[in-house]
Short mmCIF file of C-alpha atoms in Angstrom, two decimals:
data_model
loop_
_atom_site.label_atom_id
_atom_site.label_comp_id
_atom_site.label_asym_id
_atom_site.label_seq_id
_atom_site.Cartn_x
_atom_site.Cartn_y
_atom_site.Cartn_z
CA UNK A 1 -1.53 42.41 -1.46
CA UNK A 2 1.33 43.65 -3.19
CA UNK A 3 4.02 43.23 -0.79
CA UNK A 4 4.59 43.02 2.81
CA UNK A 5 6.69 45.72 5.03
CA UNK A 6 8.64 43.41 6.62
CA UNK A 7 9.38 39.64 6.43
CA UNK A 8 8.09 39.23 9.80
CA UNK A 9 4.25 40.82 9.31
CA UNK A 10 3.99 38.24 6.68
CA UNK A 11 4.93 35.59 8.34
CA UNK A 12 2.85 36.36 11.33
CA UNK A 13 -0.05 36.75 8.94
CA UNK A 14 0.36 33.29 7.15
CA UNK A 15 0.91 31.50 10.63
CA UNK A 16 -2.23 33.39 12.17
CA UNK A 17 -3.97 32.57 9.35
CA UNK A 18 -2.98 28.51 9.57
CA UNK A 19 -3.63 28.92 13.30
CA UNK A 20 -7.36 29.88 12.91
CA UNK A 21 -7.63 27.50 10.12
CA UNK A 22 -6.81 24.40 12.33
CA UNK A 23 -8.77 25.87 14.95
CA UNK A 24 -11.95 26.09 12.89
CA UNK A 25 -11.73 22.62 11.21
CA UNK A 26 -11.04 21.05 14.86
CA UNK A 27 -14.66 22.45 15.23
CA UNK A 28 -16.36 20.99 12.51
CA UNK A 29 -14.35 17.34 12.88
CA UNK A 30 -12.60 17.13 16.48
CA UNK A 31 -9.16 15.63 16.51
CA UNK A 32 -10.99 12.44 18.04
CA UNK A 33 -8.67 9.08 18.88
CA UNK A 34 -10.24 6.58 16.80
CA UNK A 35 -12.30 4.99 19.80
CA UNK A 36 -13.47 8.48 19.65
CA UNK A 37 -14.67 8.66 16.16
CA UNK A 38 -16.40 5.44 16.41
CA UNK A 39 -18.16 6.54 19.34
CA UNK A 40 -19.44 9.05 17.20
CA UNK A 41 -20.05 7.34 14.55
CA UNK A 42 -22.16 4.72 15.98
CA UNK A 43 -23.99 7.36 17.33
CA UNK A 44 -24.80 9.01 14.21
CA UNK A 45 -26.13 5.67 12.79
CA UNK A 46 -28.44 4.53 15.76
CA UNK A 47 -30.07 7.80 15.33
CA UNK A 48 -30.62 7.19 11.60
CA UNK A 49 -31.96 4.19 12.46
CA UNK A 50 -34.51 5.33 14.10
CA UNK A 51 -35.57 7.42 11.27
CA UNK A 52 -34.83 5.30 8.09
CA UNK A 53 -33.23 1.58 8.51
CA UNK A 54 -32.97 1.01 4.86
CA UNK A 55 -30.59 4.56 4.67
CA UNK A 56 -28.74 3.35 7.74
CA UNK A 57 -27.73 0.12 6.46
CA UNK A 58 -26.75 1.44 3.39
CA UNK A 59 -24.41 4.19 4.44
CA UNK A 60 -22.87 1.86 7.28
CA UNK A 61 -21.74 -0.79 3.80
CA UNK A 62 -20.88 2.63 1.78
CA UNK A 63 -18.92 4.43 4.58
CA UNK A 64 -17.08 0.69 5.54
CA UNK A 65 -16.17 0.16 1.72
CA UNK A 66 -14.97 3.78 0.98
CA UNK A 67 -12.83 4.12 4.24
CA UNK A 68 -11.77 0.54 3.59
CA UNK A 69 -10.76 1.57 0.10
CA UNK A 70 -9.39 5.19 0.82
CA UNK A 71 -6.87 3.90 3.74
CA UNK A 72 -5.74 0.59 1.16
CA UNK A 73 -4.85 3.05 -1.12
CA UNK A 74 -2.96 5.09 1.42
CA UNK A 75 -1.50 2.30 2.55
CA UNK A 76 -0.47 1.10 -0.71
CA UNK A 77 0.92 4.02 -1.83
CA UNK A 78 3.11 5.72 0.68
CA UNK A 79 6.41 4.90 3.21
CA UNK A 80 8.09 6.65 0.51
CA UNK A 81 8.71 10.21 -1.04
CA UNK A 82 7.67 9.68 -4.45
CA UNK A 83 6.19 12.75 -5.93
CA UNK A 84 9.55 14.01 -6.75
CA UNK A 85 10.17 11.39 -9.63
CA UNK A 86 6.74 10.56 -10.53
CA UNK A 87 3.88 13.42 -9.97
CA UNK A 88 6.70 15.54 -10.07
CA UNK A 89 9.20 14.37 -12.78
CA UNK A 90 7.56 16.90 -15.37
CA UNK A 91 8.29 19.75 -13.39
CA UNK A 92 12.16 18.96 -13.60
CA UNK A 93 12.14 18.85 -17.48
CA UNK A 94 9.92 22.55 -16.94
CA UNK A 95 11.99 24.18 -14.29
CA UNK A 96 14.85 21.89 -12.83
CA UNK A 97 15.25 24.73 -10.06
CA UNK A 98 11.74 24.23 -8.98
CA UNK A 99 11.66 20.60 -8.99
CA UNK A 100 15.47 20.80 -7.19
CA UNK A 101 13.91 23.28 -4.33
CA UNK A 102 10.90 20.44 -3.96
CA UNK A 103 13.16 17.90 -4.16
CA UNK A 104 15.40 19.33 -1.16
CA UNK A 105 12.44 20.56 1.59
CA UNK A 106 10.61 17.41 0.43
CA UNK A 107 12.83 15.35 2.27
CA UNK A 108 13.38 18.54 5.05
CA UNK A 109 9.66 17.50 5.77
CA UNK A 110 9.60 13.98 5.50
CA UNK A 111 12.44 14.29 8.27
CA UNK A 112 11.04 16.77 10.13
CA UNK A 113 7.89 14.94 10.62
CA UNK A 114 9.37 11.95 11.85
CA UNK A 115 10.47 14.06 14.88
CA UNK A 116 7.21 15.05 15.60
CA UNK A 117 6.87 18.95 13.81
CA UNK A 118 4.98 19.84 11.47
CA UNK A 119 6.44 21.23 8.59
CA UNK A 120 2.75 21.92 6.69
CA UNK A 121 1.70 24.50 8.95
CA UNK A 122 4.74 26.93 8.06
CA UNK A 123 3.95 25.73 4.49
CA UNK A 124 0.62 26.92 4.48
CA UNK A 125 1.28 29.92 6.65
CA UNK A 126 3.61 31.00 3.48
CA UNK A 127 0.81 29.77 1.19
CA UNK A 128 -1.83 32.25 2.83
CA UNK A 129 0.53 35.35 2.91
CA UNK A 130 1.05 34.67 -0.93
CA UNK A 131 -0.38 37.59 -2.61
CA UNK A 132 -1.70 35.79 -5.08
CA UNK A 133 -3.70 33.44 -2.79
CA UNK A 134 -4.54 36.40 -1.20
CA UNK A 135 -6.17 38.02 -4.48
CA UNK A 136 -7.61 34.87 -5.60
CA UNK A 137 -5.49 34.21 -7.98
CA UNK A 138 -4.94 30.30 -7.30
CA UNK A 139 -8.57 29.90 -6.67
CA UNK A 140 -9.89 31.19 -10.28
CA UNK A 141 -6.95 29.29 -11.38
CA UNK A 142 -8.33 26.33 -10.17
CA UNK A 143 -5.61 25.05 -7.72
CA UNK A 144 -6.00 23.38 -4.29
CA UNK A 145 -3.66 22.89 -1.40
CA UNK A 146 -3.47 20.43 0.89
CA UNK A 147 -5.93 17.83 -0.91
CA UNK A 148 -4.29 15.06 -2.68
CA UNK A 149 -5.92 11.78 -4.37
CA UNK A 150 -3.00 9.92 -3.48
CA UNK A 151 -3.38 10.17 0.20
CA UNK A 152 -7.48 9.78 0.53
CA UNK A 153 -7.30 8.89 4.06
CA UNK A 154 -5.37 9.63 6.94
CA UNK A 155 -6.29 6.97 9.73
CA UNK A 156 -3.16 5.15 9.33
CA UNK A 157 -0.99 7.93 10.71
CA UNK A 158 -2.97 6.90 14.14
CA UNK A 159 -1.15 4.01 14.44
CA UNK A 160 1.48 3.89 17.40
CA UNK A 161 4.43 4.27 16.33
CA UNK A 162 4.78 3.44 12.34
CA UNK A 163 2.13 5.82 12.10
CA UNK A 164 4.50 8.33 12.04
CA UNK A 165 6.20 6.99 8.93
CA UNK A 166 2.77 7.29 6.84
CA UNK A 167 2.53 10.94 8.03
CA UNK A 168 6.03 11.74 6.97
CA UNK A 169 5.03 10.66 3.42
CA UNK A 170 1.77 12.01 3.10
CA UNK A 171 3.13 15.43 4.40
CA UNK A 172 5.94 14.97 1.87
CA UNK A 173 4.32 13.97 -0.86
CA UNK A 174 1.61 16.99 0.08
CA UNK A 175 3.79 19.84 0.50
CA UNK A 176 5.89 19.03 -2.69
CA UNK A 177 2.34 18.96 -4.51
CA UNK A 178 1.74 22.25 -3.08
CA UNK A 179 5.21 24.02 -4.07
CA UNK A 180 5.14 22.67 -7.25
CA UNK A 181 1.88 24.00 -7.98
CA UNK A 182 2.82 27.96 -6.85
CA UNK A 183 6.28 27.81 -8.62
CA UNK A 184 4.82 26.64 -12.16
CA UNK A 185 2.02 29.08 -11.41
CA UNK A 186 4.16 31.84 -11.04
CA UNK A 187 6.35 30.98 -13.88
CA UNK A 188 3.18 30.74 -16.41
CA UNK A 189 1.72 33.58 -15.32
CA UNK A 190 5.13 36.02 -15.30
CA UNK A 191 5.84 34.45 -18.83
CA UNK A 192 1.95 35.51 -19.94
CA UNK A 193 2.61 39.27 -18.41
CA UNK A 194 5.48 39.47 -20.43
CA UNK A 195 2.74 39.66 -23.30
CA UNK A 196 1.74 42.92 -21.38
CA UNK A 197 -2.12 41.46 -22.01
CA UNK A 198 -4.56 41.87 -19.01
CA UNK A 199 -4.52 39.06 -16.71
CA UNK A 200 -7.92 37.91 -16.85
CA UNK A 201 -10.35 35.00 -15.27
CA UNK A 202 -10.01 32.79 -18.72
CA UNK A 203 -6.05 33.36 -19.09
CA UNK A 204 -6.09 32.28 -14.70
CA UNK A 205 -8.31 29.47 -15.90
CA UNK A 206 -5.65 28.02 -18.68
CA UNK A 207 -2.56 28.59 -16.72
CA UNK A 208 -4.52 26.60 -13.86
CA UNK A 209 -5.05 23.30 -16.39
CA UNK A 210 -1.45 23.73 -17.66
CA UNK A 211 -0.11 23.64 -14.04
CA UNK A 212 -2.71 20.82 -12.78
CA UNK A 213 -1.64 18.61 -15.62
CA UNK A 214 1.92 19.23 -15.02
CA UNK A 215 1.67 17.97 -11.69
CA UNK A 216 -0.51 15.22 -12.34
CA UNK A 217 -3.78 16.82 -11.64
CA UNK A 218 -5.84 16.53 -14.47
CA UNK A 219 -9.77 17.91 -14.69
CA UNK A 220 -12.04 14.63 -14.92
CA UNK A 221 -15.40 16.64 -14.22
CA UNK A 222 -18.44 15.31 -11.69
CA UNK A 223 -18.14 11.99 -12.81
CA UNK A 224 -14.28 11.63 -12.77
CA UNK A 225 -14.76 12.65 -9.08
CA UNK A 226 -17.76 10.37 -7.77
CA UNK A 227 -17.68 7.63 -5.25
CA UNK A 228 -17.78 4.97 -7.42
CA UNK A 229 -14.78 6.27 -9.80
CA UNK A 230 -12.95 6.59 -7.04
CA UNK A 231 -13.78 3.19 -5.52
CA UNK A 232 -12.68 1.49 -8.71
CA UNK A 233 -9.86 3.59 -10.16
CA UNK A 234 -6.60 4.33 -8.93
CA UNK A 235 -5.81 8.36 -9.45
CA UNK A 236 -8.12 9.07 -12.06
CA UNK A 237 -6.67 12.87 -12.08
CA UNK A 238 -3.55 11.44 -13.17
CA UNK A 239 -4.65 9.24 -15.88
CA UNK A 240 -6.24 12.13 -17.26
CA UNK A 241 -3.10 14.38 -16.91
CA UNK A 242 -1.49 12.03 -18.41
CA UNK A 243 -3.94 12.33 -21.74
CA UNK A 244 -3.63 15.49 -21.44
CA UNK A 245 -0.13 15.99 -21.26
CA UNK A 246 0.45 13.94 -24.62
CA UNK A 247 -2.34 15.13 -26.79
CA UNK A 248 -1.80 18.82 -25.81
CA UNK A 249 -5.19 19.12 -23.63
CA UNK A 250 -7.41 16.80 -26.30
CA UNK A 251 -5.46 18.50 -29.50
CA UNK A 252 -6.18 22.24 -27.82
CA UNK A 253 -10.10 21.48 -27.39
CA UNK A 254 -9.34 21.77 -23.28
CA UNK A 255 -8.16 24.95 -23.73
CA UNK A 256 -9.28 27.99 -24.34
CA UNK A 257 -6.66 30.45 -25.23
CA UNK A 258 -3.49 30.21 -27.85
CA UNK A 259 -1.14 31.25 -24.91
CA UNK A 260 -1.96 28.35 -23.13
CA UNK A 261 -2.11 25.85 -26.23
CA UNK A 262 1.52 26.91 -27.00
CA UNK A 263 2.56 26.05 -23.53
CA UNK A 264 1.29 22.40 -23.68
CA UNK A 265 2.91 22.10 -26.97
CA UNK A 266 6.19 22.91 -25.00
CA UNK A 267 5.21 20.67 -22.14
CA UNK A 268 5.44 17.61 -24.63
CA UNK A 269 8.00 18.88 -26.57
CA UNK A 270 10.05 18.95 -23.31
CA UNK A 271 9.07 15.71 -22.16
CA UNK A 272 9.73 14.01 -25.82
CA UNK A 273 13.39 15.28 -25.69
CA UNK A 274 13.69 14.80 -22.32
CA UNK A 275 12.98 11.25 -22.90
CA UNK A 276 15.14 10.43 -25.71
CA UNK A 277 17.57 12.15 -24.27
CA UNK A 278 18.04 9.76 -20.90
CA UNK A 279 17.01 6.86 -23.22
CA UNK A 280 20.00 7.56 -25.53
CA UNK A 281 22.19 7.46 -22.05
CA UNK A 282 21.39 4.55 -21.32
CA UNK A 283 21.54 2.88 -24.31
CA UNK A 284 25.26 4.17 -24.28
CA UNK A 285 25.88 2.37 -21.30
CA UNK A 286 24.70 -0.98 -22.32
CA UNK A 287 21.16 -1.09 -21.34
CA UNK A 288 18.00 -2.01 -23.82
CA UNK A 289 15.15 0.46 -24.83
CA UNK A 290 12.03 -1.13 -26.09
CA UNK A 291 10.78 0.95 -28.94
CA UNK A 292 8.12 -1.19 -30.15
CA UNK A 293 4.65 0.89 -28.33
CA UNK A 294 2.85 -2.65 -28.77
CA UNK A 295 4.97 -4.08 -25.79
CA UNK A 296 4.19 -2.80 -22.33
CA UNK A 297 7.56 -2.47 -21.77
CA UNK A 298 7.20 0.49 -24.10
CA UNK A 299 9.89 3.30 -23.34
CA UNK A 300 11.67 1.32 -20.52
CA UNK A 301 15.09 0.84 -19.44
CA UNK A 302 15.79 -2.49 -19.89
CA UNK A 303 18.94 -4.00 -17.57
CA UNK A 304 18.78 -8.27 -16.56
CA UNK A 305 15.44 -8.91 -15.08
CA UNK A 306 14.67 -4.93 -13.97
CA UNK A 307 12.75 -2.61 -15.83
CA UNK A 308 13.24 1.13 -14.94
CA UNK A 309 10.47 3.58 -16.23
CA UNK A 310 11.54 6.80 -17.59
CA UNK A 311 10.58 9.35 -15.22
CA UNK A 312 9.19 11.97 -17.64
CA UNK A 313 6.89 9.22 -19.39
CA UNK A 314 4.46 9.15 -16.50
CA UNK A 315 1.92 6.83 -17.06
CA UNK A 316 2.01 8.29 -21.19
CA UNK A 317 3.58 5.08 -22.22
CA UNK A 318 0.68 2.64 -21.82
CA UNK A 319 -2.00 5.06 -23.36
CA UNK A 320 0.40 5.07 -26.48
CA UNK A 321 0.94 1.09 -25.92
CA UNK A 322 -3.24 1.10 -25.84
CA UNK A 323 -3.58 3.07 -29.17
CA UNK A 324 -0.64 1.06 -30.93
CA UNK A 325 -2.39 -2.28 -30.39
CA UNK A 326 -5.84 -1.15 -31.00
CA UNK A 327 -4.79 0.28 -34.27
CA UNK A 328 -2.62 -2.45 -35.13
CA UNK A 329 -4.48 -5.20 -34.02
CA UNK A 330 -1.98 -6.90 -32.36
CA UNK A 331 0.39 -7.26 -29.10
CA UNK A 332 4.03 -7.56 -28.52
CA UNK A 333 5.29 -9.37 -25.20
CA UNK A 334 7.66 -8.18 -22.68
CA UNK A 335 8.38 -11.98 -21.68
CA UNK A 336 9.13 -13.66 -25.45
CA UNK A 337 9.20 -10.57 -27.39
CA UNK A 338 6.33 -12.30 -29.88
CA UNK A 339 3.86 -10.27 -31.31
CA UNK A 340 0.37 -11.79 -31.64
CA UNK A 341 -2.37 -10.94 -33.20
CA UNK A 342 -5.51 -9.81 -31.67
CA UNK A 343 -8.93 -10.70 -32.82
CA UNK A 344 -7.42 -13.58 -35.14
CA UNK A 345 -10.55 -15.77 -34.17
CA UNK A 346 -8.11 -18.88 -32.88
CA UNK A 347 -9.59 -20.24 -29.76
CA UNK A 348 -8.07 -18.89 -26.34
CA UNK A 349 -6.20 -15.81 -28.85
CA UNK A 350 -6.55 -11.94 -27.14
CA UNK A 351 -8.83 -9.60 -28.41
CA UNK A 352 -8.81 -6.10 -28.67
CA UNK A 353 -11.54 -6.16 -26.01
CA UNK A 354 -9.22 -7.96 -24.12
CA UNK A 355 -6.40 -5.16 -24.31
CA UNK A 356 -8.66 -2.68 -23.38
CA UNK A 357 -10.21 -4.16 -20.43
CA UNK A 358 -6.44 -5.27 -19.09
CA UNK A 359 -5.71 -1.38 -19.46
CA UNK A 360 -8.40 -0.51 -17.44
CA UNK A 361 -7.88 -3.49 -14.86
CA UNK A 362 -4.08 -1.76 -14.43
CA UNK A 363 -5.77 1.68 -13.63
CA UNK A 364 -7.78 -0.38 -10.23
CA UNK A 365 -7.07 0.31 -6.63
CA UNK A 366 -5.50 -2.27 -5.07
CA UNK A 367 -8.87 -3.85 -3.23
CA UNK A 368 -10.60 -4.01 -6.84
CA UNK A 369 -7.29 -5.60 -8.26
CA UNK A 370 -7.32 -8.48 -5.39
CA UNK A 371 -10.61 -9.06 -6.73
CA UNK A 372 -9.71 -9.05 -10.05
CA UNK A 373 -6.84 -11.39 -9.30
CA UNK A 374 -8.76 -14.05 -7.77
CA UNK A 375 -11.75 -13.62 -10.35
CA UNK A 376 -9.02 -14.59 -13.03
CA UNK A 377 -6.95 -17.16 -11.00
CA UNK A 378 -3.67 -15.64 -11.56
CA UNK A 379 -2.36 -12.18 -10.13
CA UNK A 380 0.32 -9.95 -11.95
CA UNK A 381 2.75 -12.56 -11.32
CA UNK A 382 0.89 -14.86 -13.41
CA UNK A 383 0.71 -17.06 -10.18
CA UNK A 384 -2.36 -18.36 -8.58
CA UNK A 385 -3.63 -15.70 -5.98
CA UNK A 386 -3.76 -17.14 -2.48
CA UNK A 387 -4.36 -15.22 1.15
CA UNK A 388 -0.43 -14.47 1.58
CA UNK A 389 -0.26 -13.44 -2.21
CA UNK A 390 -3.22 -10.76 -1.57
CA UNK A 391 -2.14 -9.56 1.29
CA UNK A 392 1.07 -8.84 0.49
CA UNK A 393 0.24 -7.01 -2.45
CA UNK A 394 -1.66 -4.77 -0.03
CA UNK A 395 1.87 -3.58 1.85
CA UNK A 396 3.44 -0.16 0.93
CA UNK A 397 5.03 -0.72 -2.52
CA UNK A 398 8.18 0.35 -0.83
CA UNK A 399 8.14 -2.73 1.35
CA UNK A 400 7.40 -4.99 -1.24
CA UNK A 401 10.23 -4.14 -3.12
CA UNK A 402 12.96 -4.75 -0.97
CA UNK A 403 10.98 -7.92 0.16
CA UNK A 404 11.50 -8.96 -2.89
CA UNK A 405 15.01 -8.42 -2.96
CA UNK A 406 15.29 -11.99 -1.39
CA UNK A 407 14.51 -13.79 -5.22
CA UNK A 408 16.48 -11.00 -7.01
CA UNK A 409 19.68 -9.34 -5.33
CA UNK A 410 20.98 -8.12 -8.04
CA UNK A 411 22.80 -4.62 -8.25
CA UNK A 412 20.23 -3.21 -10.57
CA UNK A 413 17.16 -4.56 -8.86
CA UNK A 414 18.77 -3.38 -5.35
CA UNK A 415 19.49 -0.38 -7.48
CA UNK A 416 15.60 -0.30 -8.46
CA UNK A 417 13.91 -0.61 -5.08
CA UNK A 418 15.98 2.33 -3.70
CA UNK A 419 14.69 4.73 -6.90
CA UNK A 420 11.45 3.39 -6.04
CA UNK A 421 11.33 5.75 -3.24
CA UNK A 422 11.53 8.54 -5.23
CA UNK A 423 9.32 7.42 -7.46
CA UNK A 424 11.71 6.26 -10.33
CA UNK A 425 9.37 3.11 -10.98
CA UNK A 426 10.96 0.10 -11.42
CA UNK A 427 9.96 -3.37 -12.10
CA UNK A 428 12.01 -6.66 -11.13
CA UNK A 429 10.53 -10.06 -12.89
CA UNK A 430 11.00 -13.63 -12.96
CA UNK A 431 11.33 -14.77 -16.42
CA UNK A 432 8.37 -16.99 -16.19
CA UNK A 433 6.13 -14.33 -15.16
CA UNK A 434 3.26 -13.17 -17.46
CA UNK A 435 3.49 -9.91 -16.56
CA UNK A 436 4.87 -7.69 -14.10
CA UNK A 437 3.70 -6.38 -10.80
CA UNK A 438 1.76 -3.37 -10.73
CA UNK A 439 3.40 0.30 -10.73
CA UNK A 440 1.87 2.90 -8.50
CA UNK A 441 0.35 5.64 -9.91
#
């Protein structure tokens, strides 16, 4: 495990290694066509129906609402290669020649998909020669490959011919999950050796939950991972990295050594400078920073009708919006710029119940958010939700920003919708809208 003789047994381990892999989990699944899998499916519920109808009918509704939910999300949230500036973006500010190497075979894969290869199994053949997978290193650290919450499903890439296009992205947005994990792993763990202090399960443990949140992979425990979580939240993982990542793993409580306490200290320190730092450029060139955290357009670039989020920020800015307005008691809007105050007892006025439960309706998957949209009467548009509306909101965010290119031309919202697919988020608005349209996450 120390090293390999020659470049070539090593690679001819990892591949074997992949090879038998695939082989085994063709046994235990089957790569069935999808008249295939119903076939088997049906199957497998007529038999349970003999035994217990009640059981039967009840996994048929689960199974139809999950796969429902799992492929809207995938649907939702791919024809792009987004991990790079949003997953991703902390890695840059922690090793810019890590995130650049991502970056580069990210889109290597994404192209080399399209053509039909498949980039992930050379990935993972590297992966499995990795002496430190190979001592168990990345398992006591607490690291998986190859399973992602932002691609829950893969019957999309079935479909003739655009199927191909969702593969490219998951496998891009996969592999760069995968590489960033190994090269902040290594980088923690040769910066903790330097310490020349034994390399134990706890240390493996912390340098795991530093490298998880990093790349957007927080711990959210049995109930963080359930059915129902999932059903109703969009990448819890992330929402908890995100906490994470700006209260220094719950003030240090989520950690359990100093070593790995300083590190998240530097994570945020990083991401703090890095922050002001691009939000100081752009001020210089004439665009508006909202500094006030009441306003949900908290920490954005500000240019016409476009909002572009700061990379680095993640999803950080709206827990700090959350907090400001729930200890201020009030709200500042993007729209007007007014700030209101919450729980001021006027009839129709926003309470801080109401703040919360808006935060919270932002985290949904996109099936739960139709439904929320049509339960209120108005969708993130602040237009009345209709069929078209709902659907559309459904299509790959990609697609449904340079749609929307046809109310807004502008250079910076053109400019917007093509860092969108790199996941530099970016939101273009009519000024009557109420609010703006979700951001993936």
């Amino acid at each position: 495990i120390k090293g390999w003789k020659t470049p070539e047994s090593k690679a001819e381990y990892g591949a074997t290694k992949q090879i038998y892999k695939k082989y085994t989990d063709n046994l235990k699944s089957g790569e069935l066509p999808i008249k295939g899998i119903l076939k088997e499916y049906t199957q497998e519920i007529k038999d349970m129906w003999k035994e217990n109808k009640p059981k039967a009918v009840a996994k048929v509704l689960g199974d139809s609402i999950m796969t429902l939910t799992n492929n809207l999300i995938n649907g939702v949230a791919t024809w792009d290669n987004s991990f790079i500036g949003r997953q991703g973006a902390i890695t840059l500010v922690k090793s810019p020649k890590t995130w650049w190497n991502i970056a580069k075979k990210s889109m290597t894969d994404f192209y080399e998909t399209l053509k039909g290869s498949n980039p992930e199994d050379v990935l993972m053949g590297e992966v499995f020669s990795d002496p430190d997978y190979i001592n168990g290193n990345y398992e006591k650290a607490g690291l998986k490959f190859g399973i992602e919450e932002e691609v829950p499903a893969k019957l999309l890439e079935r479909i003739p011919i655009v199927g191909r296009t969702f593969k490219a992205s998951n496998i891009a947005f996969i592999d760069s999950a995968i590489r960033a994990k190994i090269g902040l792993f290594k980088i923690q763990k040769n910066i903790y050796e330097k310490t020349e202090m034994p390399l134990d399960e706890v240390v493996l443990k912390d340098i795991g939950n530093i490298v998880n949140t990093i790349t957007a992979r927080g711990k959210v425990g049995q109930i963080g991972s359930s059915k129902l979580v999932q059903l109703l939240l969009w990448a819890p993982k992330m929402l908890k990295a995100d906490w994470d990542i700006l209260t220094g793993h719950t003030f240090g409580v989520g950690l359990e050594t100093n070593f790995a306490r300083v590190q998240a200290a530097k994570t945020i320190f990083n991401v703090v400078v890095a922050t002001a730092t691009v939000a100081a450029i752009a001020e210089g060139m004439g665009a508006t920073v909202e500094k006030d955290p009441r306003s949900s357009d908290f920490l954005q670039i500000k240019v016409g009708n476009t909002r572009f989020r700061i990379p680095f920020t993640r999803g950080m800015t709206q827990i700090v919006t959350l907090m400001a307005r729930l200890a201020t008691k009030s709200s500042k809007s993007s729209v007007t710029g007014k700030i209101t105050e919450l729980n001021s007892g006027e009839y129709g006025s926003r309470t801080m119940f109401d703040v919360g439960i808006d935060f919270l309706a932002n985290k949904t998957t996109p099936p739960v958010g139709a439904v929320i949209d049509w339960l209120e009467g108005r969708n993130f548009a602040g237009q009345k939700p209709t069929i078209g509306s709902t659907a559309f909101g459904l299509l790959p965010i990609a697609l449904q920003n340079f749609i929307g290119l046809k109310d807004d031309s502008s250079t910076q919202a053109v400019i917007g919708a093509f860092l969108d697919l790199f996941g530099i988020g970016s939101t273009t608005y009519k000024p009557q809208y109420k609010k703006p349209k979700p951001v993936k996450f």
